[in-house]
Coordinates of C-alpha atoms in Angstrom, one line a residue:
M1 CA -130.0 -16.0 60.9
T2 CA -127.7 -15.0 63.6
P3 CA -125.1 -12.4 62.8
P4 CA -121.4 -13.2 62.7
A5 CA -119.2 -12.3 65.6
L6 CA -118.5 -8.6 65.3
Q7 CA -115.9 -6.1 66.5
S8 CA -114.6 -2.8 65.4
T9 CA -113.1 -2.7 61.9
D10 CA -111.4 0.7 62.1
S11 CA -108.0 -0.5 63.3
P12 CA -105.2 -0.8 60.7
R13 CA -104.4 -4.0 59.0
P14 CA -102.0 -6.1 61.1
D15 CA -99.6 -6.6 58.2
A16 CA -99.7 -3.0 57.1
S17 CA -96.1 -2.5 58.0
H18 CA -94.9 -5.2 55.7
A19 CA -93.3 -4.0 52.5
K20 CA -95.4 -4.2 49.4
P21 CA -94.4 -4.2 45.8
A22 CA -94.4 -0.8 44.0
T23 CA -97.8 0.6 43.0
A24 CA -96.8 0.3 39.3
A25 CA -96.0 -3.4 39.6
L26 CA -99.2 -4.1 41.4
A27 CA -101.1 -2.1 38.8
L28 CA -99.6 -4.3 36.1
L29 CA -100.7 -7.5 37.9
A30 CA -104.1 -6.0 38.5
L31 CA -104.7 -5.7 34.7
G32 CA -105.0 -9.5 34.6
V33 CA -106.5 -10.4 37.9
V34 CA -108.8 -7.5 38.5
Y35 CA -109.6 -6.5 34.9
G36 CA -109.4 -9.8 33.1
D37 CA -113.2 -10.3 33.2
I38 CA -114.3 -6.8 32.2
G39 CA -111.3 -6.6 29.8
T40 CA -112.7 -9.5 27.7
S41 CA -116.3 -8.1 27.6
P42 CA -115.6 -6.5 24.1
L43 CA -115.7 -10.0 22.7
Y44 CA -119.4 -10.1 23.1
A45 CA -120.9 -6.9 24.6
A46 CA -121.1 -4.7 21.5
K47 CA -122.3 -7.7 19.4
E48 CA -125.2 -8.4 21.8
T49 CA -126.0 -4.7 22.2
F50 CA -126.6 -4.3 18.5
N51 CA -128.2 -7.8 18.0
P52 CA -130.9 -7.5 15.3
Q53 CA -133.2 -9.6 17.4
H54 CA -133.8 -6.6 19.7
G55 CA -135.7 -5.0 16.9
I56 CA -133.6 -1.8 16.8
P57 CA -132.4 -0.9 13.3
L58 CA -128.6 -0.7 12.8
T59 CA -128.6 3.0 11.7
P60 CA -125.8 5.4 12.4
D61 CA -127.9 7.2 15.1
N62 CA -128.6 3.9 16.9
I63 CA -125.0 2.9 16.7
L64 CA -124.0 6.2 18.3
G65 CA -126.6 5.6 21.0
G66 CA -125.5 2.1 21.7
V67 CA -121.8 3.0 22.0
S68 CA -122.8 6.0 24.1
A69 CA -124.8 3.8 26.5
I70 CA -121.8 1.4 26.9
F71 CA -119.5 4.3 27.5
W72 CA -121.6 5.9 30.2
A73 CA -122.3 2.6 31.8
L74 CA -118.6 2.1 32.2
M75 CA -118.2 5.7 33.6
I76 CA -121.1 5.6 36.0
V77 CA -121.0 2.0 37.3
V78 CA -117.3 1.2 37.1
S79 CA -115.5 4.5 37.4
L80 CA -117.8 6.4 39.8
K81 CA -119.5 3.6 41.8
Y82 CA -116.7 1.0 42.2
V83 CA -113.4 2.9 41.6
V84 CA -114.4 6.1 43.5
L85 CA -117.0 5.0 46.1
V86 CA -117.1 1.3 46.8
L87 CA -113.3 0.9 47.1
R88 CA -113.4 3.1 50.1
A89 CA -115.5 0.5 52.0
D90 CA -112.7 -1.7 53.0
N91 CA -112.8 -4.2 55.9
R92 CA -109.3 -3.7 57.3
G93 CA -108.0 -3.6 53.8
E94 CA -110.1 -6.4 52.4
G95 CA -113.0 -6.2 49.9
G96 CA -115.7 -8.3 48.3
I97 CA -119.3 -9.0 49.0
M98 CA -118.7 -11.1 52.1
A99 CA -116.3 -8.5 53.5
L100 CA -118.8 -5.7 52.8
L101 CA -121.6 -7.8 54.5
A102 CA -119.4 -8.2 57.6
L103 CA -118.8 -4.4 57.6
A104 CA -122.5 -3.5 57.1
A105 CA -123.6 -6.1 59.7
S106 CA -121.1 -4.6 62.2
A107 CA -122.5 -1.1 61.5
V108 CA -126.1 -2.1 62.3
R109 CA -125.4 -4.8 65.0
D110 CA -127.4 -2.8 67.6
R111 CA -130.4 -2.5 65.2
P112 CA -132.0 -6.0 64.9
R113 CA -134.6 -4.9 62.4
L114 CA -132.0 -3.5 60.0
L115 CA -129.7 -6.5 60.6
A116 CA -132.6 -8.8 59.6
V117 CA -132.6 -7.0 56.2
V118 CA -128.8 -6.6 55.7
L119 CA -127.8 -10.2 56.3
P120 CA -130.2 -11.9 53.8
A121 CA -129.4 -9.2 51.2
G122 CA -125.7 -9.7 51.6
V123 CA -125.9 -13.5 51.6
F124 CA -128.1 -13.5 48.4
G125 CA -125.6 -11.2 46.7
A126 CA -122.8 -13.6 47.6
S127 CA -124.9 -16.5 46.4
L128 CA -125.4 -14.9 43.0
F129 CA -121.6 -14.6 42.8
Y130 CA -121.5 -18.4 42.3
G131 CA -123.7 -18.0 39.2
D132 CA -121.2 -15.4 37.9
A133 CA -118.4 -17.9 38.7
V134 CA -120.1 -20.4 36.5
L135 CA -121.0 -18.1 33.5
T136 CA -117.8 -16.1 33.3
P137 CA -115.5 -19.0 32.3
A138 CA -118.2 -20.4 30.0
I139 CA -119.0 -17.2 28.0
S140 CA -115.4 -15.8 28.0
V141 CA -113.7 -18.9 26.6
L142 CA -116.6 -19.8 24.3
S143 CA -116.7 -16.3 22.8
A144 CA -112.9 -16.4 22.2
I145 CA -113.0 -19.7 20.5
E146 CA -115.9 -18.5 18.3
G147 CA -113.4 -16.3 16.5
L148 CA -112.4 -19.4 14.6
E149 CA -115.8 -19.3 12.8
V150 CA -115.0 -15.9 11.4
G151 CA -112.1 -17.4 9.4
T152 CA -114.0 -20.4 8.1
S153 CA -117.3 -22.1 8.9
A154 CA -115.5 -25.4 8.9
F155 CA -114.5 -24.8 12.5
K156 CA -118.1 -24.3 13.7
P157 CA -118.7 -28.0 14.8
Y158 CA -115.5 -27.9 16.8
V159 CA -116.0 -24.6 18.7
V160 CA -117.9 -26.2 21.7
P161 CA -115.5 -29.2 22.0
I162 CA -112.4 -26.9 21.9
A163 CA -114.0 -24.6 24.5
V164 CA -114.7 -27.6 26.8
G165 CA -111.1 -28.8 26.3
V166 CA -109.7 -25.4 27.3
L167 CA -111.9 -25.3 30.4
V168 CA -111.0 -28.8 31.5
A169 CA -107.3 -27.9 31.2
L170 CA -107.9 -24.7 33.2
F171 CA -109.7 -26.4 36.1
A172 CA -107.2 -29.3 36.0
I173 CA -104.2 -27.0 36.8
Q174 CA -106.0 -25.3 39.7
R175 CA -104.4 -27.7 42.2
H176 CA -101.0 -26.2 41.2
G177 CA -102.1 -22.7 42.2
T178 CA -102.7 -19.5 40.4
G179 CA -98.9 -18.9 40.1
L180 CA -98.8 -21.2 37.1
V181 CA -101.2 -19.0 35.2
G182 CA -100.0 -15.9 37.0
L183 CA -96.7 -16.1 35.2
L184 CA -98.5 -15.0 32.1
F185 CA -100.9 -12.4 33.7
G186 CA -98.8 -9.3 33.1
P187 CA -97.4 -9.7 29.6
V188 CA -100.6 -11.3 28.1
C189 CA -102.9 -8.6 29.6
V190 CA -100.7 -5.7 28.6
L191 CA -100.6 -7.1 25.0
W192 CA -104.4 -7.6 25.1
F193 CA -105.2 -4.1 26.2
V194 CA -102.7 -2.6 23.7
A195 CA -104.4 -4.6 21.0
L196 CA -107.9 -3.5 22.1
G197 CA -106.8 0.2 22.1
A198 CA -104.8 0.0 18.8
V199 CA -107.5 -1.6 16.7
G200 CA -110.1 0.8 18.2
L201 CA -108.0 3.8 17.1
W202 CA -107.6 2.3 13.7
N203 CA -111.3 1.8 13.2
I204 CA -112.2 5.2 14.7
A205 CA -110.1 6.8 12.0
Q206 CA -112.3 5.2 9.4
A207 CA -115.5 6.8 10.9
P208 CA -114.5 9.6 13.4
Q209 CA -118.1 10.7 13.7
I210 CA -118.4 7.9 16.3
L211 CA -116.8 10.3 18.8
H212 CA -120.2 12.0 19.0
A213 CA -121.1 9.1 21.3
L214 CA -119.4 10.9 24.1
D215 CA -122.5 13.1 24.3
P216 CA -124.8 11.4 27.0
R217 CA -127.8 12.6 25.0
H218 CA -127.2 9.8 22.5
A219 CA -127.2 7.2 25.4
L220 CA -130.5 8.7 26.7
A221 CA -132.1 8.7 23.3
F222 CA -131.0 5.1 22.7
A223 CA -132.3 4.0 26.2
T224 CA -135.7 5.7 25.8
G225 CA -136.4 6.1 22.1
H226 CA -137.4 2.6 21.1
R227 CA -140.1 1.8 23.6
F228 CA -139.8 -1.7 25.1
A229 CA -136.9 -2.6 22.9
S230 CA -134.8 0.1 24.6
F231 CA -135.5 -1.5 27.9
I232 CA -134.6 -5.0 26.6
V233 CA -131.3 -3.9 25.1
L234 CA -130.1 -2.6 28.5
G235 CA -129.7 -6.3 29.3
S236 CA -127.0 -6.4 26.7
V237 CA -125.4 -3.1 27.5
L238 CA -124.7 -4.3 31.0
L239 CA -122.4 -7.0 29.5
A240 CA -119.8 -4.3 29.2
I241 CA -119.6 -3.8 32.9
T242 CA -119.5 -7.5 34.0
G243 CA -116.4 -8.1 36.1
A244 CA -116.7 -4.8 37.9
E245 CA -117.2 -6.6 41.2
A246 CA -113.6 -7.9 40.9
L247 CA -112.5 -4.3 41.5
Y248 CA -113.7 -4.6 45.0
A249 CA -113.1 -8.3 45.6
D250 CA -109.4 -8.0 44.9
L251 CA -108.9 -4.9 47.0
G252 CA -106.8 -6.8 49.6
H253 CA -104.4 -8.2 47.0
F254 CA -103.5 -5.0 45.2
G255 CA -104.8 -2.0 47.2
K256 CA -106.8 1.0 46.1
R257 CA -104.0 3.0 44.4
A258 CA -102.9 0.1 42.1
I259 CA -106.5 -0.7 41.1
R260 CA -107.4 2.9 40.3
L261 CA -104.1 3.4 38.4
A262 CA -104.7 0.3 36.3
W263 CA -108.2 1.4 35.5
F264 CA -107.7 5.0 34.6
C265 CA -104.4 4.6 32.8
V266 CA -104.8 1.4 30.9
A267 CA -108.0 -0.6 31.2
A268 CA -110.6 2.2 30.8
P269 CA -108.9 3.9 27.8
A270 CA -108.4 0.6 26.0
L271 CA -112.0 -0.5 26.5
V272 CA -113.4 2.8 25.5
L273 CA -111.3 2.9 22.3
N274 CA -112.3 -0.6 21.4
Y275 CA -116.0 -0.1 21.9
F276 CA -115.9 3.1 19.9
G277 CA -113.8 1.3 17.2
Q278 CA -116.5 -1.5 17.0
G279 CA -119.1 1.2 16.6
A280 CA -117.1 2.9 13.9
L281 CA -116.8 -0.4 12.1
L282 CA -120.5 -1.0 12.2
I283 CA -121.2 2.5 10.7
V284 CA -118.9 1.7 7.8
R285 CA -119.8 -2.0 7.5
P286 CA -123.2 -2.9 9.1
D287 CA -122.7 -6.5 7.9
A288 CA -119.9 -6.8 10.5
I289 CA -122.6 -7.3 13.2
E290 CA -121.9 -11.0 12.7
N291 CA -118.8 -10.5 14.9
P292 CA -117.7 -6.9 15.2
F293 CA -114.9 -7.7 17.6
Y294 CA -112.9 -10.0 15.3
L295 CA -113.9 -8.3 12.1
A296 CA -112.5 -5.1 13.4
F297 CA -109.0 -6.6 12.9
P298 CA -107.2 -7.1 9.6
S299 CA -107.6 -10.6 8.2
W300 CA -104.0 -11.5 8.8
A301 CA -104.5 -10.8 12.6
L302 CA -107.5 -13.0 13.0
Y303 CA -105.9 -16.2 14.2
P304 CA -103.3 -14.5 16.4
M305 CA -106.1 -12.6 18.0
V306 CA -108.1 -15.8 18.6
A307 CA -105.0 -17.2 20.4
L308 CA -104.5 -13.9 22.4
A309 CA -108.2 -13.8 23.2
T310 CA -108.2 -17.4 24.4
A311 CA -105.2 -16.6 26.7
A312 CA -107.0 -13.5 28.0
T313 CA -110.2 -15.3 28.7
V314 CA -108.3 -18.0 30.6
I315 CA -106.9 -15.3 32.8
A316 CA -110.3 -13.8 33.2
S317 CA -111.7 -17.2 34.1
Q318 CA -108.8 -17.8 36.5
A319 CA -109.6 -14.6 38.4
T320 CA -113.3 -15.6 38.8
I321 CA -112.4 -19.2 39.9
S322 CA -109.9 -17.9 42.5
G323 CA -112.6 -15.5 43.6
A324 CA -115.0 -18.4 44.1
F325 CA -112.4 -20.1 46.3
S326 CA -111.8 -17.0 48.3
I327 CA -115.5 -16.2 48.9
T328 CA -116.0 -19.9 49.9
Q329 CA -113.2 -19.6 52.5
Q330 CA -114.8 -16.4 53.9
A331 CA -118.2 -17.9 54.0
M332 CA -116.9 -21.0 55.8
Q333 CA -115.2 -18.9 58.5
L334 CA -118.1 -16.5 58.9
G335 CA -120.4 -19.6 59.5
Y336 CA -122.4 -19.6 56.2
L337 CA -120.9 -22.8 54.7
P338 CA -119.8 -26.1 56.2
R339 CA -116.1 -26.9 56.3
M340 CA -114.5 -28.1 53.1
A341 CA -111.1 -29.6 52.3
M342 CA -108.9 -26.6 51.4
R343 CA -105.3 -26.5 50.4
H344 CA -102.9 -23.5 50.3
T345 CA -101.0 -23.4 47.0
S346 CA -98.4 -20.8 47.9
A347 CA -96.0 -20.8 50.8
S348 CA -95.4 -17.0 50.4
T349 CA -98.7 -15.5 49.1
I350 CA -101.7 -15.1 51.4
G351 CA -105.0 -16.0 49.8
Q352 CA -103.9 -18.5 47.2
I353 CA -106.1 -21.4 48.1
Y354 CA -107.6 -24.4 46.3
V355 CA -110.9 -26.1 47.2
P356 CA -110.9 -29.4 45.4
G357 CA -114.6 -30.3 45.8
L358 CA -115.7 -26.8 44.6
N359 CA -113.2 -26.9 41.7
W360 CA -114.6 -30.1 40.2
L361 CA -118.2 -29.1 40.9
L362 CA -117.6 -25.8 39.1
L363 CA -116.1 -27.6 36.1
L364 CA -119.1 -29.9 35.9
V365 CA -121.6 -27.0 36.0
V366 CA -119.4 -24.8 33.6
G367 CA -119.1 -27.6 31.1
A368 CA -122.9 -28.2 31.3
A369 CA -123.5 -24.5 30.6
V370 CA -121.2 -24.5 27.6
V371 CA -122.7 -27.6 26.1
G372 CA -126.3 -26.7 27.0
F373 CA -126.2 -23.1 25.8
G374 CA -123.9 -23.8 22.9
S375 CA -123.0 -20.2 21.9
S376 CA -121.9 -17.0 23.6
S377 CA -125.1 -15.2 22.4
R378 CA -127.3 -17.7 24.3
L379 CA -125.0 -17.5 27.3
A380 CA -125.2 -13.7 27.2
S381 CA -128.9 -13.9 27.9
A382 CA -128.2 -15.7 31.1
Y383 CA -125.2 -13.7 32.2
G384 CA -126.6 -10.4 33.4
V385 CA -128.9 -11.6 36.1
A386 CA -126.2 -12.9 38.4
V387 CA -123.9 -9.9 37.8
M388 CA -126.5 -7.3 38.4
G389 CA -127.9 -9.1 41.5
T390 CA -124.5 -9.0 43.1
M391 CA -123.9 -5.3 42.1
L392 CA -127.3 -4.4 43.5
A393 CA -126.5 -6.0 46.8
T394 CA -123.2 -4.2 46.9
T395 CA -124.9 -0.8 46.5
F396 CA -127.5 -1.7 49.1
L397 CA -124.9 -2.7 51.7
T398 CA -122.8 0.4 50.9
F399 CA -125.7 2.6 52.0
F400 CA -125.7 1.1 55.5
V401 CA -121.9 1.5 55.7
L402 CA -122.1 5.2 54.7
L403 CA -124.9 5.9 57.1
Y404 CA -124.2 3.8 60.2
R405 CA -120.5 3.0 59.9
W406 CA -119.1 6.3 58.7
H407 CA -122.0 8.3 60.2
H408 CA -122.6 10.5 57.1
P409 CA -125.9 12.4 57.0
L410 CA -128.9 10.5 55.6
W411 CA -129.2 12.9 52.7
L412 CA -125.6 12.3 51.7
A413 CA -125.9 8.5 52.0
I414 CA -129.0 8.6 49.8
A415 CA -127.4 10.9 47.3
A416 CA -124.2 8.8 47.2
T417 CA -126.0 5.5 46.6
G418 CA -129.4 6.5 45.2
A419 CA -128.3 7.2 41.7
F420 CA -126.3 4.0 41.5
M421 CA -129.2 2.0 43.0
A422 CA -131.5 3.4 40.2
V423 CA -129.0 2.4 37.5
D424 CA -128.5 -1.1 39.1
L425 CA -132.3 -1.6 39.3
A426 CA -132.7 -0.6 35.7
F427 CA -130.1 -3.0 34.5
F428 CA -131.3 -5.8 36.8
A429 CA -134.9 -5.4 35.7
A430 CA -133.7 -5.5 32.0
A431 CA -131.7 -8.7 32.8
L432 CA -134.8 -10.3 34.4
Q433 CA -136.6 -10.0 31.0
K434 CA -134.3 -12.8 29.8
V435 CA -135.1 -15.2 32.6
L436 CA -136.9 -17.6 30.2
D437 CA -134.0 -17.3 27.7
G438 CA -131.4 -18.6 30.1
G439 CA -131.5 -16.1 33.0
W440 CA -133.1 -18.8 35.1
F441 CA -129.7 -20.6 35.2
P442 CA -127.7 -18.2 37.4
L443 CA -130.8 -17.4 39.4
A444 CA -131.2 -21.2 40.1
V445 CA -127.6 -21.4 41.1
G446 CA -128.0 -18.3 43.4
V447 CA -131.2 -19.6 45.0
L448 CA -129.6 -23.0 45.6
M449 CA -126.6 -21.4 47.2
F450 CA -128.8 -19.0 49.2
A451 CA -130.7 -22.0 50.6
V452 CA -127.5 -23.8 51.4
M453 CA -125.9 -20.8 53.2
T454 CA -128.9 -19.7 55.2
T455 CA -129.7 -23.3 56.2
W456 CA -126.2 -23.9 57.4
R457 CA -126.2 -20.7 59.3
T458 CA -129.6 -21.2 60.9
G459 CA -128.9 -24.9 61.6
R460 CA -125.6 -24.2 63.3
G461 CA -127.4 -21.7 65.5
L462 CA -130.0 -24.2 66.5
L463 CA -127.3 -26.9 67.1
L464 CA -125.4 -24.6 69.4
E465 CA -128.6 -23.8 71.3
R466 CA -129.2 -27.5 71.8
L467 CA -125.7 -28.1 73.0
R468 CA -125.7 -25.2 75.4
G469 CA -129.1 -26.3 76.7
G470 CA -127.9 -29.8 77.6
S471 CA -124.6 -28.7 79.0
P472 CA -123.8 -27.2 82.5
P473 CA -122.0 -23.9 82.7
L474 CA -118.2 -24.5 82.4
E475 CA -117.0 -22.5 85.5
G476 CA -119.5 -24.0 87.9
F477 CA -118.9 -27.5 86.6
V478 CA -115.1 -27.2 87.0
E479 CA -115.4 -25.8 90.5
S480 CA -117.8 -28.6 91.6
L481 CA -115.6 -31.3 89.9
L482 CA -112.5 -30.2 91.7
E483 CA -114.2 -30.2 95.1
S484 CA -114.0 -34.0 94.8
P485 CA -111.7 -34.6 91.9
P486 CA -111.3 -37.9 90.1
G487 CA -107.9 -39.4 89.6
R488 CA -105.4 -37.2 87.7
V489 CA -103.3 -38.6 84.8
P490 CA -100.2 -36.9 83.3
G491 CA -100.4 -34.8 80.2
T492 CA -102.5 -32.0 78.8
A493 CA -106.0 -32.3 77.5
V494 CA -107.3 -29.7 75.0
F495 CA -111.1 -29.7 74.7
L496 CA -112.5 -27.8 71.7
I497 CA -115.7 -26.1 72.8
S498 CA -118.4 -24.4 70.6
S499 CA -119.3 -21.9 73.4
P500 CA -116.8 -20.4 75.9
D501 CA -119.3 -20.8 78.7
S502 CA -120.5 -24.4 78.2
T503 CA -118.9 -27.7 79.4
P504 CA -117.8 -29.8 76.4
N505 CA -119.6 -33.0 75.9
A506 CA -116.3 -34.6 75.2
L507 CA -115.3 -33.9 78.9
L508 CA -118.6 -35.3 80.2
H509 CA -118.2 -38.5 78.2
S510 CA -114.5 -38.8 79.2
L511 CA -115.4 -38.6 82.9
K512 CA -118.2 -41.0 82.5
H513 CA -116.2 -43.7 80.7
Y514 CA -112.6 -43.2 81.9
K515 CA -113.3 -41.5 85.4
V516 CA -110.0 -39.6 85.2
L517 CA -108.9 -36.0 84.6
H518 CA -105.7 -34.9 83.0
E519 CA -103.3 -32.9 85.2
R520 CA -103.7 -29.9 82.8
N521 CA -107.0 -29.1 81.0
V522 CA -107.5 -26.5 78.4
F523 CA -110.9 -25.5 77.2
L524 CA -110.4 -24.0 73.8
H525 CA -112.9 -21.8 72.0
V526 CA -112.1 -20.7 68.4
E527 CA -114.0 -17.6 67.3
F528 CA -114.1 -16.2 63.8
L529 CA -114.8 -12.4 63.8
A530 CA -116.3 -10.3 61.0
V531 CA -113.0 -8.7 60.2
S532 CA -110.4 -9.8 57.6
R533 CA -107.5 -10.5 59.9
I534 CA -106.6 -10.5 63.6
D535 CA -103.2 -9.4 64.6
D536 CA -100.9 -11.7 66.6
A537 CA -101.1 -9.6 69.7
N538 CA -104.9 -10.1 70.0
R539 CA -104.9 -13.7 68.7
V540 CA -105.0 -15.6 72.0
E541 CA -106.6 -14.8 75.4
C542 CA -106.0 -17.2 78.4
E543 CA -107.9 -17.3 81.6
V544 CA -107.3 -19.5 84.7
L545 CA -110.4 -21.3 85.9
A546 CA -109.0 -23.4 88.7
D547 CA -106.2 -25.9 89.6
D548 CA -104.5 -26.0 86.2
C549 CA -107.7 -25.7 84.2
W550 CA -107.7 -22.9 81.6
R551 CA -110.1 -21.3 79.3
V552 CA -108.4 -20.2 76.0
R553 CA -110.1 -18.0 73.4
V554 CA -108.5 -18.0 69.9
R555 CA -109.6 -15.4 67.4
Y556 CA -109.3 -15.4 63.6
G557 CA -110.5 -13.1 60.9
F558 CA -112.4 -14.4 57.9
I559 CA -109.4 -14.7 55.7
D560 CA -107.0 -15.9 58.4
D561 CA -105.6 -19.5 58.2
P562 CA -106.7 -21.4 61.3
D563 CA -103.9 -23.2 63.0
V564 CA -104.7 -24.3 66.6
P565 CA -101.3 -25.8 67.6
Q566 CA -99.6 -22.6 66.4
A567 CA -102.1 -20.5 68.4
L568 CA -101.4 -22.6 71.6
E569 CA -97.7 -21.7 71.3
R570 CA -98.7 -18.1 71.9
C571 CA -100.1 -18.9 75.3
S572 CA -96.7 -19.0 77.0
P573 CA -96.5 -15.2 77.7
Q574 CA -99.9 -15.5 79.6
G575 CA -98.6 -18.2 81.8
L576 CA -99.9 -21.3 80.0
R577 CA -96.9 -23.4 78.8
I578 CA -97.8 -26.5 76.8
D579 CA -96.3 -28.5 74.1
P580 CA -99.0 -28.3 71.4
M581 CA -97.8 -31.4 69.6
G582 CA -97.7 -33.3 73.0
A583 CA -101.2 -32.4 74.0
T584 CA -104.3 -34.7 73.4
Y585 CA -107.1 -33.0 71.6
F586 CA -110.6 -34.1 72.6
L587 CA -113.4 -33.3 70.1
S588 CA -117.1 -33.7 70.4
R589 CA -118.6 -35.2 67.3
E590 CA -122.3 -34.6 67.1
K591 CA -124.6 -37.1 65.3
I592 CA -127.3 -34.7 64.1
V593 CA -130.8 -36.0 63.4
P594 CA -133.9 -34.1 62.4
G595 CA -136.1 -33.4 65.4
V596 CA -139.8 -33.8 65.9
Q597 CA -140.4 -30.5 67.6
D598 CA -142.3 -27.7 65.9
E599 CA -139.8 -25.0 66.4
G600 CA -136.7 -24.7 64.2
M601 CA -136.4 -25.1 60.5
A602 CA -138.7 -26.6 57.9
P603 CA -138.3 -30.4 57.5
W604 CA -136.6 -30.1 54.2
R605 CA -134.1 -27.7 55.7
D606 CA -133.5 -30.0 58.6
R607 CA -132.7 -32.8 56.2
L608 CA -130.4 -30.5 54.1
F609 CA -128.6 -29.4 57.2
V610 CA -128.1 -33.0 58.4
A611 CA -126.7 -34.0 55.0
M612 CA -124.3 -31.1 55.0
A613 CA -123.2 -31.7 58.6
R614 CA -122.5 -35.4 57.8
N615 CA -120.4 -34.4 54.8
A616 CA -118.6 -31.5 56.3
G617 CA -114.8 -31.5 56.3
S618 CA -112.8 -32.8 59.2
V619 CA -112.3 -30.5 62.2
T620 CA -108.9 -32.0 62.6
D621 CA -107.8 -30.9 59.1
F622 CA -109.5 -27.5 59.3
F623 CA -107.7 -26.6 62.5
R624 CA -104.5 -28.4 61.6
L625 CA -104.5 -30.7 64.6
P626 CA -102.0 -33.5 64.7
T627 CA -104.1 -36.5 63.6
N628 CA -102.4 -39.0 65.9
R629 CA -103.3 -37.0 69.0
V630 CA -107.0 -36.5 68.4
V631 CA -109.8 -38.3 70.4
E632 CA -113.4 -37.9 69.2
L633 CA -116.3 -38.7 71.4
G634 CA -119.8 -38.7 69.9
T635 CA -123.2 -37.5 71.0
R636 CA -126.6 -37.6 69.4
V637 CA -128.3 -34.2 68.9
E638 CA -131.8 -33.4 67.6
I639 CA -132.5 -30.1 65.8

């Protein structure tokens, strides 16, 4: 794989001067968007941790140990790793696995051997995120609806159909944007966390000895005192920290202060109280293991809590779906996925996007997971692999940022990430024990996405090499062309070129067939850099080649919204004045076929790349070109 285009990421965000809502208001919104996933983990995490199938007796000492393990997992992985350390690794204010990959790749760009390790690790972590995006809506909604079974077993046959219906409705409203669900984010999530904390306190009062679980020695005894069963149960403990990656992924939307405030003041206290409350309930009533979350509430509160839990899980699912849309946009613009149709659902909020094809594909796979697994317990076995794989990749990439980007000493970089790496590896290894019980599902999704992303990246690199190899250098060609120029016709021709130094095939075909040259010719190269945004002052660079022939470079970050006509309007201060809507845009459309040469990719990857290229979204739509002013000229290319 070739690395993405890189440049310094130390400059401030271009929109840093824009007014932002107060930190308290952002923290309120973050409760739903950032903590929706981890906030709904109490629905199933404690239940699975104390699952009798693990072979660990439900004694008071073991309950103390299990609750202590959950507590210290929250403190170490969420509070220390993500909230304290990883949030510092921002890419011009943006976070997430793709943003971290770009930052780490930039840090080691002059070290090819390290780059060859960093890129695959980051891409695989991003690939596993799609497995998380499938399982989060499935397990969250299904575990909420399962509360109906606590009231009466008559509801049992209807749990899966109701869950599927809720998910269909959730994915169907995606085209209207997250604002529709976002109206309920704040109030619902505040009510949800208040309910978690209140019922936790009520149950703790029934068995206050559960507070001894604050002692980490109980967690250590639980994780080591039951031989192989202790190792297996870690795969259930990790369910309490699922959703922690959202802390980092939503950094650009809310900022560090709001995310930290929401965690330490609301989310963490509520979660800790609820897990301790479930442990206290199990000490008093071991038979509550059937569903310790719902049985912790008074009987009159059962159905209201089912409704509230369903709303909370919809919000948690919405955050994951939106994250999948965002990471897809970033991957497309960093060159790891082909272009897809994408719509912006908000005229005022950056980052609210909708990817129709991905939306319906996710619904199909999520629905299959709900129907195929049939219960939250079976889904829980599959859940941890994807989550811990992404977390492991995050810790790995953070090491390179600490050492090569921030230039901390080696011992400090190892100390800062080594302990987290050990914890992540322990959880990941425990999750792998459940591969045959369902863990294969997110792994299969991750491996498939990894194959797609690396094949597209490598294939695009090979394609550009073929195009450059068969095309003369741009400057020399223009000079020789103008020594004996063909007839000139009025107007402006804009040629989109994949390399700033190569003559576009569209120009060669135009000269061959039409034997004329426009009076003004613009050779436009669009470049996506490994930073989140490019400020307007650095967006466009214009260079005169000869006799009204210009080379224009347009730069975007990986979350910028490409708009070529708008970018061309910024050329006027540099001497190039054109009417973007009056220009004719010439595009080279390559018909790609698998080659017979030995170099390049494996035959199956060639065929995969060809299939993706043929089904990629329109360049015209992606760059917002006026459709009635686009001319496409084709060429056949072997890879």
